[in-house]
PDB file of N, CA and C in Angstrom:
ATOM      1  N   MET C1332     107.513  79.845  79.491  1.00 62.00           N
ATOM      2  CA  MET C1332     106.712  78.697  79.863  1.00 62.00           C
ATOM      3  C   MET C1332     106.981  78.287  81.315  1.00 62.00           C
ATOM      4  N   ARG C1333     108.251  78.320  81.693  1.00 70.00           N
ATOM      5  CA  ARG C1333     108.594  77.926  83.050  1.00 70.00           C
ATOM      6  C   ARG C1333     108.039  78.927  84.069  1.00 70.00           C
ATOM      7  N   PHE C1334     108.022  80.212  83.697  1.00 65.00           N
ATOM      8  CA  PHE C1334     107.479  81.246  84.572  1.00 65.00           C
ATOM      9  C   PHE C1334     105.999  81.001  84.857  1.00 65.00           C
ATOM     10  N   PHE C1335     105.229  80.679  83.816  1.00 67.00           N
ATOM     11  CA  PHE C1335     103.792  80.428  84.003  1.00 67.00           C
ATOM     12  C   PHE C1335     103.550  79.185  84.840  1.00 67.00           C
ATOM     13  N   LYS C1336     104.394  78.187  84.675  1.00 69.00           N
ATOM     14  CA  LYS C1336     104.260  76.968  85.465  1.00 69.00           C
ATOM     15  C   LYS C1336     104.514  77.266  86.943  1.00 69.00           C
ATOM     16  N   LEU C1337     105.539  78.073  87.211  1.00 65.00           N
ATOM     17  CA  LEU C1337     105.841  78.451  88.587  1.00 65.00           C
ATOM     18  C   LEU C1337     104.765  79.377  89.150  1.00 65.00           C
ATOM     19  N   PHE C1338     104.319  80.340  88.339  1.00 64.00           N
ATOM     20  CA  PHE C1338     103.336  81.314  88.796  1.00 64.00           C
ATOM     21  C   PHE C1338     101.998  80.673  89.143  1.00 64.00           C
ATOM     22  N   PHE C1339     101.595  79.670  88.404  1.00 69.00           N
ATOM     23  CA  PHE C1339     100.300  79.034  88.639  1.00 69.00           C
ATOM     24  C   PHE C1339     100.410  77.730  89.431  1.00 69.00           C
ATOM     25  N   SER C1340     101.529  77.511  90.069  1.00 76.00           N
ATOM     26  CA  SER C1340     101.657  76.314  90.897  1.00 76.00           C
ATOM     27  C   SER C1340     100.842  76.495  92.176  1.00 76.00           C
ATOM     28  N   ARG C1341     100.606  75.425  92.847  1.00 79.00           N
ATOM     29  CA  ARG C1341      99.800  75.482  94.073  1.00 79.00           C
ATOM     30  C   ARG C1341     100.476  76.304  95.150  1.00 79.00           C
ATOM     31  N   ILE C1342     101.769  76.163  95.278  1.00 78.00           N
ATOM     32  CA  ILE C1342     102.487  76.895  96.312  1.00 78.00           C
ATOM     33  C   ILE C1342     102.383  78.399  96.082  1.00 78.00           C
ATOM     34  N   ALA C1343     102.537  78.832  94.852  1.00 77.00           N
ATOM     35  CA  ALA C1343     102.456  80.263  94.553  1.00 77.00           C
ATOM     36  C   ALA C1343     101.053  80.798  94.825  1.00 77.00           C
ATOM     37  N   ILE C1344     100.044  80.040  94.465  1.00 80.00           N
ATOM     38  CA  ILE C1344      98.662  80.484  94.685  1.00 80.00           C
ATOM     39  C   ILE C1344      98.360  80.550  96.175  1.00 80.00           C
ATOM     40  N   VAL C1345      98.785  79.548  96.944  1.00 86.00           N
ATOM     41  CA  VAL C1345      98.552  79.542  98.390  1.00 86.00           C
ATOM     42  C   VAL C1345      99.305  80.701  99.048  1.00 86.00           C
ATOM     43  N   ALA C1346     100.546  80.937  98.630  1.00 86.00           N
ATOM     44  CA  ALA C1346     101.321  82.058  99.180  1.00 86.00           C
ATOM     45  C   ALA C1346     100.634  83.391  98.888  1.00 86.00           C
ATOM     46  N   LEU C1347     100.123  83.554  97.685  1.00 88.00           N
ATOM     47  CA  LEU C1347      99.417  84.784  97.324  1.00 88.00           C
ATOM     48  C   LEU C1347      98.163  84.969  98.165  1.00 88.00           C
ATOM     49  N   VAL C1348      97.421  83.908  98.382  1.00 90.00           N
ATOM     50  CA  VAL C1348      96.204  83.991  99.187  1.00 90.00           C
ATOM     51  C   VAL C1348      96.542  84.320 100.641  1.00 90.00           C
ATOM     52  N   ILE C1349      97.622  83.755 101.164  1.00 89.00           N
ATOM     53  CA  ILE C1349      98.022  84.056 102.540  1.00 89.00           C
ATOM     54  C   ILE C1349      98.427  85.522 102.668  1.00 89.00           C
ATOM     55  N   VAL C1350      99.171  86.033 101.700  1.00 91.00           N
ATOM     56  CA  VAL C1350      99.566  87.443 101.726  1.00 91.00           C
ATOM     57  C   VAL C1350      98.333  88.346 101.654  1.00 91.00           C
ATOM     58  N   LEU C1351      97.384  88.008 100.807  1.00 92.00           N
ATOM     59  CA  LEU C1351      96.146  88.802 100.719  1.00 92.00           C
ATOM     60  C   LEU C1351      95.362  88.749 102.026  1.00 92.00           C
ATOM     61  N   GLN C1352      95.320  87.590 102.657  1.00 90.00           N
ATOM     62  CA  GLN C1352      94.596  87.463 103.919  1.00 90.00           C
ATOM     63  C   GLN C1352      95.260  88.309 105.004  1.00 90.00           C
ATOM     64  N   ILE C1353      96.574  88.303 105.067  1.00 83.00           N
ATOM     65  CA  ILE C1353      97.279  89.132 106.042  1.00 83.00           C
ATOM     66  C   ILE C1353      97.026  90.608 105.769  1.00 83.00           C
ATOM     67  N   ALA C1354      97.027  90.999 104.497  1.00 87.00           N
ATOM     68  CA  ALA C1354      96.782  92.397 104.143  1.00 87.00           C
ATOM     69  C   ALA C1354      95.370  92.830 104.542  1.00 87.00           C
ATOM     70  N   PHE C1355      94.368  92.019 104.241  1.00 89.00           N
ATOM     71  CA  PHE C1355      92.993  92.364 104.604  1.00 89.00           C
ATOM     72  C   PHE C1355      92.805  92.400 106.114  1.00 89.00           C
ATOM     73  N   THR C1356      93.421  91.478 106.835  1.00 81.00           N
ATOM     74  CA  THR C1356      93.320  91.465 108.290  1.00 81.00           C
ATOM     75  C   THR C1356      93.980  92.698 108.889  1.00 81.00           C
ATOM     76  N   SER C1357      95.151  93.052 108.374  1.00 79.00           N
ATOM     77  CA  SER C1357      95.850  94.243 108.869  1.00 79.00           C
ATOM     78  C   SER C1357      95.026  95.503 108.613  1.00 79.00           C
ATOM     79  N   TYR C1358      94.442  95.608 107.428  1.00 85.00           N
ATOM     80  CA  TYR C1358      93.598  96.766 107.125  1.00 85.00           C
ATOM     81  C   TYR C1358      92.367  96.784 108.032  1.00 85.00           C
ATOM     82  N   GLY C1359      91.779  95.621 108.279  1.00 81.00           N
ATOM     83  CA  GLY C1359      90.615  95.553 109.155  1.00 81.00           C
ATOM     84  C   GLY C1359      90.935  95.998 110.571  1.00 81.00           C
ATOM     85  N   ILE C1360      92.077  95.597 111.079  1.00 75.00           N
ATOM     86  CA  ILE C1360      92.487  96.009 112.423  1.00 75.00           C
ATOM     87  C   ILE C1360      92.736  97.514 112.452  1.00 75.00           C
ATOM     88  N   TYR C1361      93.429  98.028 111.433  1.00 79.00           N
ATOM     89  CA  TYR C1361      93.687  99.460 111.351  1.00 79.00           C
ATOM     90  C   TYR C1361      92.375 100.249 111.274  1.00 79.00           C
ATOM     91  N   TYR C1362      91.438  99.774 110.479  1.00 82.00           N
ATOM     92  CA  TYR C1362      90.142 100.439 110.334  1.00 82.00           C
ATOM     93  C   TYR C1362      89.374 100.432 111.651  1.00 82.00           C
ATOM     94  N   MET C1363      89.372  99.283 112.334  1.00 77.00           N
ATOM     95  CA  MET C1363      88.640  99.179 113.591  1.00 77.00           C
ATOM     96  C   MET C1363      89.238 100.090 114.658  1.00 77.00           C
ATOM     97  N   GLN C1364      90.568 100.212 114.683  1.00 76.00           N
ATOM     98  CA  GLN C1364      91.200 101.082 115.678  1.00 76.00           C
ATOM     99  C   GLN C1364      90.852 102.545 115.439  1.00 76.00           C
ATOM    100  N   ASN C1365      90.792 102.953 114.191  1.00 82.00           N
ATOM    101  CA  ASN C1365      90.490 104.358 113.894  1.00 82.00           C
ATOM    102  C   ASN C1365      89.009 104.666 113.963  1.00 82.00           C
ATOM    103  N   LYS C1366      88.173 103.748 113.546  1.00 84.00           N
ATOM    104  CA  LYS C1366      86.731 103.993 113.486  1.00 84.00           C
ATOM    105  C   LYS C1366      86.073 103.826 114.853  1.00 84.00           C
ATOM    106  N   TYR C1367      86.531 102.839 115.608  1.00 83.00           N
ATOM    107  CA  TYR C1367      85.920 102.525 116.903  1.00 83.00           C
ATOM    108  C   TYR C1367      86.994 102.508 117.994  1.00 83.00           C
ATOM    109  N   PRO C1368      87.331 103.649 118.559  1.00 83.00           N
ATOM    110  CA  PRO C1368      88.386 103.675 119.585  1.00 83.00           C
ATOM    111  C   PRO C1368      88.011 102.908 120.854  1.00 83.00           C
ATOM    112  N   LEU C1369      86.718 102.735 121.100  1.00 85.00           N
ATOM    113  CA  LEU C1369      86.296 101.963 122.268  1.00 85.00           C
ATOM    114  C   LEU C1369      86.727 100.508 122.123  1.00 85.00           C
ATOM    115  N   VAL C1370      86.609  99.958 120.921  1.00 79.00           N
ATOM    116  CA  VAL C1370      87.039  98.577 120.668  1.00 79.00           C
ATOM    117  C   VAL C1370      88.539  98.458 120.915  1.00 79.00           C
ATOM    118  N   SER C1371      89.294  99.447 120.469  1.00 79.00           N
ATOM    119  CA  SER C1371      90.737  99.443 120.673  1.00 79.00           C
ATOM    120  C   SER C1371      91.072  99.501 122.165  1.00 79.00           C
ATOM    121  N   GLY C1372      90.358 100.306 122.906  1.00 84.00           N
ATOM    122  CA  GLY C1372      90.582 100.396 124.349  1.00 84.00           C
ATOM    123  C   GLY C1372      90.254  99.103 125.066  1.00 84.00           C
ATOM    124  N   ILE C1373      89.147  98.492 124.688  1.00 85.00           N
ATOM    125  CA  ILE C1373      88.757  97.212 125.298  1.00 85.00           C
ATOM    126  C   ILE C1373      89.786  96.141 124.995  1.00 85.00           C
ATOM    127  N   MET C1374      90.273  96.105 123.755  1.00 81.00           N
ATOM    128  CA  MET C1374      91.288  95.115 123.393  1.00 81.00           C
ATOM    129  C   MET C1374      92.588  95.352 124.154  1.00 81.00           C
ATOM    130  N   SER C1375      92.949  96.603 124.382  1.00 83.00           N
ATOM    131  CA  SER C1375      94.167  96.913 125.129  1.00 83.00           C
ATOM    132  C   SER C1375      94.048  96.445 126.578  1.00 83.00           C
ATOM    133  N   VAL C1376      92.911  96.685 127.196  1.00 89.00           N
ATOM    134  CA  VAL C1376      92.691  96.232 128.570  1.00 89.00           C
ATOM    135  C   VAL C1376      92.687  94.704 128.622  1.00 89.00           C
ATOM    136  N   LEU C1377      92.065  94.064 127.658  1.00 87.00           N
ATOM    137  CA  LEU C1377      92.038  92.604 127.604  1.00 87.00           C
ATOM    138  C   LEU C1377      93.448  92.041 127.432  1.00 87.00           C
ATOM    139  N   CYS C1378      94.259  92.680 126.589  1.00 86.00           N
ATOM    140  CA  CYS C1378      95.654  92.254 126.416  1.00 86.00           C
ATOM    141  C   CYS C1378      96.421  92.379 127.728  1.00 86.00           C
ATOM    142  N   LEU C1379      96.210  93.467 128.438  1.00 89.00           N
ATOM    143  CA  LEU C1379      96.890  93.666 129.711  1.00 89.00           C
ATOM    144  C   LEU C1379      96.488  92.590 130.723  1.00 89.00           C
ATOM    145  N   LEU C1380      95.203  92.283 130.797  1.00 90.00           N
ATOM    146  CA  LEU C1380      94.733  91.249 131.725  1.00 90.00           C
ATOM    147  C   LEU C1380      95.302  89.873 131.369  1.00 90.00           C
ATOM    148  N   ILE C1381      95.332  89.555 130.088  1.00 87.00           N
ATOM    149  CA  ILE C1381      95.894  88.273 129.652  1.00 87.00           C
ATOM    150  C   ILE C1381      97.380  88.213 129.982  1.00 87.00           C
ATOM    151  N   LEU C1382      98.104  89.323 129.771  1.00 89.00           N
ATOM    152  CA  LEU C1382      99.533  89.357 130.095  1.00 89.00           C
ATOM    153  C   LEU C1382      99.763  89.153 131.594  1.00 89.00           C
ATOM    154  N   LEU C1383      98.971  89.805 132.427  1.00 90.00           N
ATOM    155  CA  LEU C1383      99.121  89.629 133.872  1.00 90.00           C
ATOM    156  C   LEU C1383      98.822  88.197 134.284  1.00 90.00           C
ATOM    157  N   ARG C1384      97.817  87.595 133.693  1.00 88.00           N
ATOM    158  CA  ARG C1384      97.487  86.195 133.979  1.00 88.00           C
ATOM    159  C   ARG C1384      98.605  85.278 133.512  1.00 88.00           C
ATOM    160  N   LEU C1385      99.159  85.571 132.364  1.00 87.00           N
ATOM    161  CA  LEU C1385     100.222  84.746 131.800  1.00 87.00           C
ATOM    162  C   LEU C1385     101.496  84.843 132.638  1.00 87.00           C
ATOM    163  N   ILE C1386     101.801  86.029 133.136  1.00 87.00           N
ATOM    164  CA  ILE C1386     102.990  86.197 133.976  1.00 87.00           C
ATOM    165  C   ILE C1386     102.831  85.436 135.287  1.00 87.00           C
ATOM    166  N   ASP C1387     101.620  85.442 135.831  1.00 88.00           N
ATOM    167  CA  ASP C1387     101.357  84.762 137.101  1.00 88.00           C
ATOM    168  C   ASP C1387     101.193  83.252 136.925  1.00 88.00           C
ATOM    169  N   TYR C1388     101.051  82.790 135.708  1.00 82.00           N
ATOM    170  CA  TYR C1388     100.789  81.373 135.411  1.00 82.00           C
ATOM    171  C   TYR C1388     101.979  80.521 135.833  1.00 82.00           C
ATOM    172  N   ASP C1389     101.726  79.366 136.411  1.00 84.00           N
ATOM    173  CA  ASP C1389     102.775  78.466 136.885  1.00 84.00           C
ATOM    174  C   ASP C1389     103.237  77.543 135.759  1.00 84.00           C
ATOM    175  N   GLU C1390     103.962  78.111 134.827  1.00 83.00           N
ATOM    176  CA  GLU C1390     104.531  77.388 133.692  1.00 83.00           C
ATOM    177  C   GLU C1390     105.976  77.815 133.529  1.00 83.00           C
ATOM    178  N   PRO C1391     106.776  77.023 132.831  1.00 85.00           N
ATOM    179  CA  PRO C1391     108.164  77.438 132.614  1.00 85.00           C
ATOM    180  C   PRO C1391     108.255  78.697 131.749  1.00 85.00           C
ATOM    181  N   ALA C1392     109.345  79.408 131.897  1.00 85.00           N
ATOM    182  CA  ALA C1392     109.541  80.652 131.158  1.00 85.00           C
ATOM    183  C   ALA C1392     109.598  80.407 129.656  1.00 85.00           C
ATOM    184  N   SER C1393     110.039  79.228 129.253  1.00 85.00           N
ATOM    185  CA  SER C1393     110.104  78.920 127.819  1.00 85.00           C
ATOM    186  C   SER C1393     108.712  78.854 127.195  1.00 85.00           C
ATOM    187  N   TYR C1394     107.696  78.682 127.985  1.00 84.00           N
ATOM    188  CA  TYR C1394     106.314  78.712 127.496  1.00 84.00           C
ATOM    189  C   TYR C1394     105.758  80.138 127.516  1.00 84.00           C
ATOM    190  N   LYS C1395     106.090  80.883 128.571  1.00 87.00           N
ATOM    191  CA  LYS C1395     105.490  82.203 128.756  1.00 87.00           C
ATOM    192  C   LYS C1395     106.122  83.289 127.893  1.00 87.00           C
ATOM    193  N   ILE C1396     107.429  83.288 127.751  1.00 89.00           N
ATOM    194  CA  ILE C1396     108.118  84.385 127.059  1.00 89.00           C
ATOM    195  C   ILE C1396     107.681  84.540 125.606  1.00 89.00           C
ATOM    196  N   PRO C1397     107.548  83.469 124.815  1.00 89.00           N
ATOM    197  CA  PRO C1397     107.072  83.682 123.436  1.00 89.00           C
ATOM    198  C   PRO C1397     105.676  84.286 123.373  1.00 89.00           C
ATOM    199  N   TRP C1398     104.780  83.859 124.266  1.00 88.00           N
ATOM    200  CA  TRP C1398     103.428  84.419 124.256  1.00 88.00           C
ATOM    201  C   TRP C1398     103.446  85.887 124.670  1.00 88.00           C
ATOM    202  N   ILE C1399     104.221  86.219 125.678  1.00 89.00           N
ATOM    203  CA  ILE C1399     104.302  87.616 126.117  1.00 89.00           C
ATOM    204  C   ILE C1399     104.860  88.488 125.002  1.00 89.00           C
ATOM    205  N   THR C1400     105.910  88.009 124.339  1.00 90.00           N
ATOM    206  CA  THR C1400     106.512  88.765 123.248  1.00 90.00           C
ATOM    207  C   THR C1400     105.520  88.968 122.111  1.00 90.00           C
ATOM    208  N   LEU C1401     104.819  87.912 121.741  1.00 88.00           N
ATOM    209  CA  LEU C1401     103.847  88.011 120.647  1.00 88.00           C
ATOM    210  C   LEU C1401     102.726  88.984 120.984  1.00 88.00           C
ATOM    211  N   ILE C1402     102.232  88.935 122.199  1.00 87.00           N
ATOM    212  CA  ILE C1402     101.134  89.822 122.595  1.00 87.00           C
ATOM    213  C   ILE C1402     101.610  91.275 122.684  1.00 87.00           C
ATOM    214  N   LEU C1403     102.841  91.486 123.126  1.00 86.00           N
ATOM    215  CA  LEU C1403     103.352  92.856 123.225  1.00 86.00           C
ATOM    216  C   LEU C1403     103.655  93.465 121.856  1.00 86.00           C
ATOM    217  N   ILE C1404     104.158  92.658 120.929  1.00 85.00           N
ATOM    218  CA  ILE C1404     104.507  93.186 119.609  1.00 85.00           C
ATOM    219  C   ILE C1404     103.266  93.347 118.728  1.00 85.00           C
ATOM    220  N   PHE C1405     102.415  92.327 118.696  1.00 81.00           N
ATOM    221  CA  PHE C1405     101.189  92.351 117.885  1.00 81.00           C
ATOM    222  C   PHE C1405      99.997  92.097 118.804  1.00 81.00           C
ATOM    223  N   PRO C1406      99.485  93.128 119.476  1.00 81.00           N
ATOM    224  CA  PRO C1406      98.463  92.899 120.500  1.00 81.00           C
ATOM    225  C   PRO C1406      97.203  92.184 120.003  1.00 81.00           C
ATOM    226  N   PHE C1407      96.644  92.621 118.897  1.00 78.00           N
ATOM    227  CA  PHE C1407      95.391  92.026 118.458  1.00 78.00           C
ATOM    228  C   PHE C1407      95.591  90.597 117.957  1.00 78.00           C
ATOM    229  N   VAL C1408      96.587  90.410 117.126  1.00 80.00           N
ATOM    230  CA  VAL C1408      96.862  89.076 116.576  1.00 80.00           C
ATOM    231  C   VAL C1408      97.365  88.156 117.679  1.00 80.00           C
ATOM    232  N   GLY C1409      98.265  88.655 118.530  1.00 84.00           N
ATOM    233  CA  GLY C1409      98.794  87.841 119.619  1.00 84.00           C
ATOM    234  C   GLY C1409      97.718  87.412 120.595  1.00 84.00           C
ATOM    235  N   LEU C1410      96.806  88.320 120.894  1.00 84.00           N
ATOM    236  CA  LEU C1410      95.706  87.983 121.800  1.00 84.00           C
ATOM    237  C   LEU C1410      94.813  86.917 121.187  1.00 84.00           C
ATOM    238  N   ALA C1411      94.471  87.076 119.919  1.00 82.00           N
ATOM    239  CA  ALA C1411      93.631  86.076 119.254  1.00 82.00           C
ATOM    240  C   ALA C1411      94.327  84.721 119.210  1.00 82.00           C
ATOM    241  N   MET C1412      95.610  84.711 118.889  1.00 85.00           N
ATOM    242  CA  MET C1412      96.336  83.442 118.838  1.00 85.00           C
ATOM    243  C   MET C1412      96.430  82.802 120.223  1.00 85.00           C
ATOM    244  N   TYR C1413      96.657  83.609 121.260  1.00 87.00           N
ATOM    245  CA  TYR C1413      96.728  83.048 122.607  1.00 87.00           C
ATOM    246  C   TYR C1413      95.385  82.472 123.041  1.00 87.00           C
ATOM    247  N   LEU C1414      94.306  83.176 122.721  1.00 83.00           N
ATOM    248  CA  LEU C1414      92.991  82.664 123.112  1.00 83.00           C
ATOM    249  C   LEU C1414      92.649  81.371 122.376  1.00 83.00           C
ATOM    250  N   PHE C1415      93.122  81.225 121.133  1.00 84.00           N
ATOM    251  CA  PHE C1415      92.865  79.997 120.390  1.00 84.00           C
ATOM    252  C   PHE C1415      93.822  78.874 120.743  1.00 84.00           C
ATOM    253  N   PHE C1416      95.122  79.181 120.832  1.00 84.00           N
ATOM    254  CA  PHE C1416      96.128  78.144 120.969  1.00 84.00           C
ATOM    255  C   PHE C1416      96.876  78.158 122.287  1.00 84.00           C
ATOM    256  N   GLY C1417      96.640  79.117 123.135  1.00 79.00           N
ATOM    257  CA  GLY C1417      97.447  79.282 124.344  1.00 79.00           C
ATOM    258  C   GLY C1417      97.301  78.199 125.375  1.00 79.00           C
ATOM    259  N   ASN C1418      96.166  77.562 125.448  1.00 70.00           N
ATOM    260  CA  ASN C1418      95.968  76.537 126.460  1.00 70.00           C
ATOM    261  C   ASN C1418      96.254  75.141 125.955  1.00 70.00           C
ATOM    262  N   CYS C1419      96.690  75.020 124.709  1.00 63.00           N
ATOM    263  CA  CYS C1419      97.032  73.713 124.143  1.00 63.00           C
ATOM    264  C   CYS C1419      98.385  73.294 124.682  1.00 63.00           C
ATOM    265  N   ARG C1420      98.501  72.055 125.079  1.00 58.00           N
ATOM    266  CA  ARG C1420      99.769  71.532 125.586  1.00 58.00           C
ATOM    267  C   ARG C1420     100.343  70.546 124.591  1.00 58.00           C
ATOM    268  N   MET C1421     101.658  70.611 124.447  1.00 52.00           N
ATOM    269  CA  MET C1421     102.342  69.648 123.574  1.00 52.00           C
ATOM    270  C   MET C1421     102.426  68.317 124.314  1.00 52.00           C
ATOM    271  N   PRO C1422     102.197  67.209 123.624  1.00 48.00           N
ATOM    272  CA  PRO C1422     102.289  65.907 124.300  1.00 48.00           C
ATOM    273  C   PRO C1422     103.718  65.518 124.615  1.00 48.00           C
TER     274      PRO C1422
END
């Protein structure tokens, strides 16, 4: 009984949905890279341009280093996150 209560709790369902979303996104990126190499090339050039802009940006290193690391490790996800959240400033 306790197992079913834990399994069907909101946290477990949300965690499962997040894992499924990450899996589908990862498969989509993998599929796009193999099916359309031009898209992969364009994204690589865009990542490089964003990295060069970020390095030249007049901000403290504590702001730039996490973004550079994220973009270098996960180029597609890091680029999308930077384009969405990169220009937001903490108050």
